[in-house]
CSV table of C-alpha atoms in Angstrom, one decimal:
chain,number,residue,atom,x,y,z
A,143,MET,CA,-60.8,-58.3,-9.5
A,144,SER,CA,-57.9,-56.0,-9.2
A,145,GLY,CA,-56.9,-53.2,-11.7
A,146,ALA,CA,-54.1,-53.3,-14.2
A,147,SER,CA,-55.1,-56.8,-15.3
A,148,ILE,CA,-55.6,-58.2,-18.7
A,149,ARG,CA,-58.9,-59.7,-19.3
A,150,VAL,CA,-59.6,-61.6,-22.5
A,151,ARG,CA,-62.5,-63.9,-23.1
A,152,VAL,CA,-63.2,-65.9,-26.3
A,153,GLN,CA,-66.6,-67.6,-26.0
A,154,ALA,CA,-69.6,-69.1,-27.8
A,155,GLU,CA,-72.0,-67.8,-25.2
A,156,PRO,CA,-73.8,-64.5,-25.5
A,157,PHE,CA,-72.7,-61.7,-23.1
A,158,ASP,CA,-74.7,-58.9,-21.4
A,159,LEU,CA,-73.1,-55.6,-22.5
A,160,GLY,CA,-74.6,-53.6,-19.7
A,161,ALA,CA,-73.6,-56.1,-17.0
A,162,GLU,CA,-70.1,-56.4,-18.4
A,163,ALA,CA,-69.6,-52.6,-18.7
A,164,ASN,CA,-70.9,-52.1,-15.2
A,165,ALA,CA,-68.7,-54.8,-13.7
A,166,PHE,CA,-65.7,-53.5,-15.6
A,167,ALA,CA,-66.2,-49.9,-14.5
A,168,ALA,CA,-66.9,-50.9,-10.9
A,169,GLY,CA,-63.6,-52.8,-10.6
A,170,ILE,CA,-61.3,-49.9,-11.3
A,171,ALA,CA,-60.1,-47.6,-8.6
A,172,GLN,CA,-58.1,-45.1,-10.5
A,173,ALA,CA,-60.1,-44.5,-13.6
A,174,GLY,CA,-61.8,-41.3,-14.6
A,175,ALA,CA,-62.9,-42.6,-18.0
A,176,VAL,CA,-64.3,-45.8,-19.3
A,177,VAL,CA,-64.9,-46.4,-23.1
A,178,THR,CA,-66.8,-49.4,-24.4
A,179,PHE,CA,-67.3,-50.5,-28.0
A,180,THR,CA,-69.6,-53.3,-29.1
A,181,GLY,CA,-69.8,-54.9,-32.5
A,182,LEU,CA,-73.2,-56.4,-33.6
A,183,VAL,CA,-74.0,-58.8,-36.4
A,184,ARG,CA,-74.9,-56.6,-39.3
A,185,ASP,CA,-77.9,-57.6,-41.4
A,186,ASN,CA,-77.4,-56.1,-44.9
A,187,GLY,CA,-80.9,-55.6,-46.3
A,188,GLY,CA,-82.7,-58.2,-44.0
A,189,GLN,CA,-81.3,-61.2,-45.9
A,190,LEU,CA,-79.1,-62.6,-43.2
A,191,GLN,CA,-80.1,-65.9,-41.6
A,192,ALA,CA,-77.1,-66.3,-39.4
A,193,MET,CA,-73.4,-65.4,-39.1
A,194,GLU,CA,-70.9,-68.2,-38.3
A,195,ILE,CA,-67.6,-67.1,-36.8
A,196,GLU,CA,-64.7,-69.5,-36.9
A,197,HIS,CA,-61.5,-69.0,-34.9
A,198,TYR,CA,-58.1,-70.5,-34.1
A,199,PRO,CA,-58.3,-71.8,-30.5
A,200,GLY,CA,-55.1,-71.0,-28.7
A,201,MET,CA,-53.8,-68.4,-31.1
A,202,THR,CA,-56.9,-66.3,-30.7
A,203,GLU,CA,-56.4,-65.8,-27.0
A,204,ARG,CA,-52.7,-65.4,-27.4
A,205,ALA,CA,-53.1,-62.7,-30.2
A,206,ILE,CA,-55.6,-60.7,-28.3
A,207,THR,CA,-53.7,-60.8,-25.1
A,208,ALA,CA,-50.6,-59.5,-27.0
A,209,MET,CA,-52.7,-56.7,-28.4
A,210,VAL,CA,-54.0,-55.7,-25.0
A,211,ALA,CA,-50.4,-55.8,-23.7
A,212,GLU,CA,-49.4,-53.5,-26.6
A,213,ALA,CA,-52.3,-51.1,-25.9
A,214,LYS,CA,-51.1,-50.9,-22.3
A,215,ALA,CA,-47.6,-50.1,-23.4
A,216,ARG,CA,-48.8,-47.3,-25.7
A,217,PHE,CA,-51.5,-45.7,-23.7
A,218,ALA,CA,-52.0,-44.8,-20.0
A,219,LEU,CA,-54.5,-47.5,-19.3
A,220,GLU,CA,-55.8,-48.7,-16.0
A,221,ASP,CA,-57.5,-51.8,-17.4
A,222,ALA,CA,-58.9,-53.3,-20.5
A,223,LEU,CA,-61.4,-56.0,-21.4
A,224,VAL,CA,-62.0,-57.9,-24.6
A,225,ILE,CA,-64.8,-60.3,-25.2
A,226,HIS,CA,-65.2,-62.0,-28.6
A,227,ARG,CA,-67.7,-64.7,-29.6
A,228,PHE,CA,-67.5,-67.5,-32.0
A,229,GLY,CA,-70.0,-70.0,-33.4
A,230,ARG,CA,-73.4,-69.3,-34.9
A,231,LEU,CA,-75.0,-65.8,-34.2
A,232,ALA,CA,-78.2,-64.2,-35.3
A,233,ALA,CA,-78.6,-60.7,-36.8
A,234,GLN,CA,-78.2,-57.9,-34.2
A,235,GLU,CA,-76.5,-60.2,-31.7
A,236,PRO,CA,-73.4,-58.7,-30.0
A,237,ILE,CA,-70.3,-60.3,-31.5
A,238,MET,CA,-67.7,-58.7,-29.4
A,239,MET,CA,-66.9,-55.8,-27.0
A,240,VAL,CA,-63.9,-53.8,-26.0
A,241,ALA,CA,-63.7,-51.8,-22.8
A,242,THR,CA,-60.9,-49.6,-21.7
A,243,ALA,CA,-60.4,-47.6,-18.6
A,244,ALA,CA,-58.0,-44.7,-18.1
A,245,ARG,CA,-57.5,-41.7,-15.8
A,246,HIS,CA,-58.5,-39.5,-18.8
A,247,ARG,CA,-60.7,-40.0,-21.8
A,248,GLY,CA,-58.0,-39.5,-24.5
A,249,ASP,CA,-56.2,-42.7,-23.5
A,250,ALA,CA,-59.4,-44.7,-23.1
A,251,PHE,CA,-60.7,-43.7,-26.6
A,252,ALA,CA,-57.4,-44.1,-28.3
A,253,ALA,CA,-56.8,-47.5,-26.8
A,254,ALA,CA,-60.3,-48.7,-27.7
A,255,GLU,CA,-59.7,-47.7,-31.3
A,256,PHE,CA,-56.2,-49.3,-31.4
A,257,LEU,CA,-57.7,-52.6,-30.0
A,258,MET,CA,-60.5,-52.5,-32.6
A,259,ASP,CA,-58.2,-51.9,-35.5
A,260,TYR,CA,-56.0,-54.8,-34.5
A,261,LEU,CA,-58.9,-57.1,-33.7
A,262,LYS,CA,-60.3,-56.6,-37.2
A,263,SER,CA,-57.2,-57.7,-39.0
A,264,ARG,CA,-54.9,-59.5,-36.6
A,265,ALA,CA,-57.1,-61.7,-34.4
A,266,PRO,CA,-57.7,-65.1,-36.1
A,267,PHE,CA,-61.5,-64.9,-36.7
A,268,TRP,CA,-63.3,-65.5,-39.9
A,269,LYS,CA,-66.9,-64.6,-40.5
A,270,LYS,CA,-69.3,-66.4,-42.8
A,271,GLU,CA,-72.7,-64.9,-43.7
A,272,ILE,CA,-75.5,-67.4,-44.2
A,273,SER,CA,-78.5,-66.2,-46.2
A,274,ALA,CA,-81.3,-67.8,-48.3
A,275,SER,CA,-79.1,-67.5,-51.4
A,276,GLY,CA,-76.1,-69.4,-49.8
A,277,ALA,CA,-73.1,-69.0,-47.5
A,278,ASP,CA,-70.3,-66.5,-48.2
A,279,TRP,CA,-67.1,-65.9,-46.3
A,280,VAL,CA,-66.7,-62.2,-45.5
A,281,ALA,CA,-63.8,-60.7,-47.4
A,282,ALA,CA,-61.2,-58.6,-45.5
A,283,ARG,CA,-61.6,-54.9,-46.3
A,284,GLU,CA,-58.6,-52.9,-47.5
A,285,ALA,CA,-59.9,-50.1,-45.3
A,286,ASP,CA,-59.4,-52.3,-42.2
A,287,GLU,CA,-55.8,-53.0,-43.2
A,288,ALA,CA,-55.2,-49.3,-43.9
A,289,ALA,CA,-56.5,-48.5,-40.5
A,290,LEU,CA,-53.5,-50.3,-38.9
A,291,GLU,CA,-51.0,-48.0,-40.7
A,292,ARG,CA,-51.7,-45.1,-38.4
A,293,TRP,CA,-50.4,-47.1,-35.4
A,294,GLN,CA,-47.3,-48.3,-37.2
A,295,GLY,CA,-43.9,-46.7,-37.8
B,123,MET,CA,-39.6,-83.3,-39.4
B,124,ARG,CA,-43.2,-83.8,-38.5
B,125,VAL,CA,-45.5,-80.8,-38.4
B,126,THR,CA,-49.2,-80.3,-37.8
B,127,VAL,CA,-50.8,-78.3,-40.6
B,128,LEU,CA,-54.1,-76.4,-39.8
B,129,TYR,CA,-56.5,-74.9,-42.3
B,130,PHE,CA,-59.2,-72.3,-41.5
B,131,ALA,CA,-62.3,-70.8,-43.2
B,132,TRP,CA,-62.5,-71.2,-47.0
B,133,LEU,CA,-59.1,-72.8,-47.1
B,134,ARG,CA,-60.3,-75.6,-44.8
B,135,GLU,CA,-63.4,-76.1,-47.0
B,136,ARG,CA,-61.4,-76.2,-50.2
B,137,ILE,CA,-58.9,-78.7,-48.8
B,138,GLY,CA,-61.6,-80.7,-47.2
B,139,ALA,CA,-60.0,-81.1,-43.8
B,140,PRO,CA,-59.2,-78.9,-40.8
B,141,ARG,CA,-55.7,-80.4,-40.2
B,142,GLU,CA,-53.2,-82.9,-41.3
B,143,GLU,CA,-49.9,-84.3,-40.0
B,144,VAL,CA,-47.1,-83.9,-42.5
B,145,ASP,CA,-43.6,-85.3,-42.7
B,146,THR,CA,-41.5,-82.7,-44.5
B,147,SER,CA,-38.0,-81.6,-45.1
B,148,ALA,CA,-39.1,-78.2,-46.2
B,149,ALA,CA,-36.7,-75.4,-45.1
B,150,THR,CA,-39.3,-72.6,-45.3
B,151,VAL,CA,-43.0,-72.1,-45.3
B,152,ALA,CA,-42.9,-71.5,-49.1
B,153,ASP,CA,-41.1,-74.9,-49.5
B,154,LEU,CA,-43.9,-76.5,-47.4
B,155,VAL,CA,-46.6,-74.9,-49.5
B,156,ALA,CA,-44.9,-76.2,-52.7
B,157,GLU,CA,-44.9,-79.8,-51.2
B,158,LEU,CA,-48.6,-79.5,-50.1
B,159,ALA,CA,-49.8,-78.0,-53.4
B,160,ALA,CA,-48.2,-81.0,-55.2
B,161,GLY,CA,-50.2,-83.4,-53.0
B,162,SER,CA,-53.7,-83.0,-54.5
B,163,GLU,CA,-55.8,-81.0,-56.8
B,164,GLY,CA,-57.6,-79.5,-53.8
B,165,HIS,CA,-54.4,-78.4,-52.2
B,166,ALA,CA,-53.1,-76.9,-55.5
B,167,LEU,CA,-56.3,-74.9,-55.9
B,168,ALA,CA,-56.2,-73.8,-52.3
B,169,PHE,CA,-52.6,-72.6,-52.5
B,170,ALA,CA,-53.0,-71.1,-56.0
B,171,ASP,CA,-52.8,-67.5,-54.8
B,172,LEU,CA,-50.6,-66.9,-51.8
B,173,THR,CA,-51.3,-63.2,-51.7
B,174,SER,CA,-54.8,-64.1,-50.4
B,175,LEU,CA,-53.4,-66.3,-47.6
B,176,ARG,CA,-51.8,-65.8,-44.3
B,177,VAL,CA,-49.6,-68.1,-42.2
B,178,ALA,CA,-48.9,-68.6,-38.5
B,179,LEU,CA,-46.0,-70.6,-37.1
B,180,ASP,CA,-46.7,-72.0,-33.6
B,181,GLN,CA,-49.6,-69.5,-33.4
B,182,GLU,CA,-47.6,-66.4,-34.3
B,183,LEU,CA,-48.1,-64.6,-37.6
B,184,ALA,CA,-45.2,-65.2,-40.0
B,185,ASP,CA,-44.4,-64.8,-43.7
B,186,PHE,CA,-43.9,-67.3,-46.4
B,187,ALA,CA,-40.1,-66.9,-46.4
B,188,ALA,CA,-39.9,-67.8,-42.7
B,189,PRO,CA,-37.8,-70.9,-41.8
B,190,LEU,CA,-39.6,-74.0,-40.5
B,191,ALA,CA,-36.8,-75.3,-38.2
B,192,GLY,CA,-38.2,-76.2,-34.8
B,193,VAL,CA,-41.8,-75.3,-35.8
B,194,ARG,CA,-44.5,-77.8,-34.7
B,195,GLU,CA,-47.7,-76.2,-35.9
B,196,VAL,CA,-48.3,-74.4,-39.2
B,197,ALA,CA,-51.6,-72.7,-39.9
B,198,PHE,CA,-52.8,-71.4,-43.2
B,199,PHE,CA,-55.9,-69.1,-43.5
B,200,PRO,CA,-57.4,-66.2,-45.4
B,201,PRO,CA,-57.0,-62.6,-44.1
B,202,MET,CA,-58.7,-62.3,-40.8
B,203,THR,CA,-62.1,-60.7,-40.3
B,204,GLY,CA,-62.6,-60.2,-36.6
B,205,GLY,CA,-64.2,-57.4,-34.6
């Protein structure tokens, strides 16, 4: 794989964080910094039986690809990778990961945060928590919306 | 004009279908919402509070005042919870 590409994967299958991070870092010639972030299914108080993630096929890939392109326009990135799962997941399973590569760490950290803030509120995913007491759609948090403001204007 | 209307998450559950084909002369998203809400009790309930809904036109986020001319796919859903 060459550098300066956009890699976006939306999948039901699990992914191997270590293998993905190693393959990502190995594919970049010019980078001095690689940042990865991984989101796991959080089990609040041990009650969670499963998390179901719904998405909007087509728009999801399109929205994330646009976010990565925007991150590349804002930060000096060599490469970026986004993997996001959908379907039924168990507690502690990885939901998604972001990896960014840059010549210096500042751009890699900032781009990873930028991508995470946008993925939270602008990628068409919806989470539902299944527990013994029933199923509840996860509500969007105001803090997530507020996090976008620092990148705007 | 014929458009495909998609619903996601609790909106899909409340309406009881993931999609429907709609013949409409609505000029804007808001006009389309008014037509849909008049169609059934489930629709009326689902569209009762637009501040809790988002809309995408041909897979791009839009607002409720946006014109529908030329649009083929309209999706309604709650605020997104990715990441």
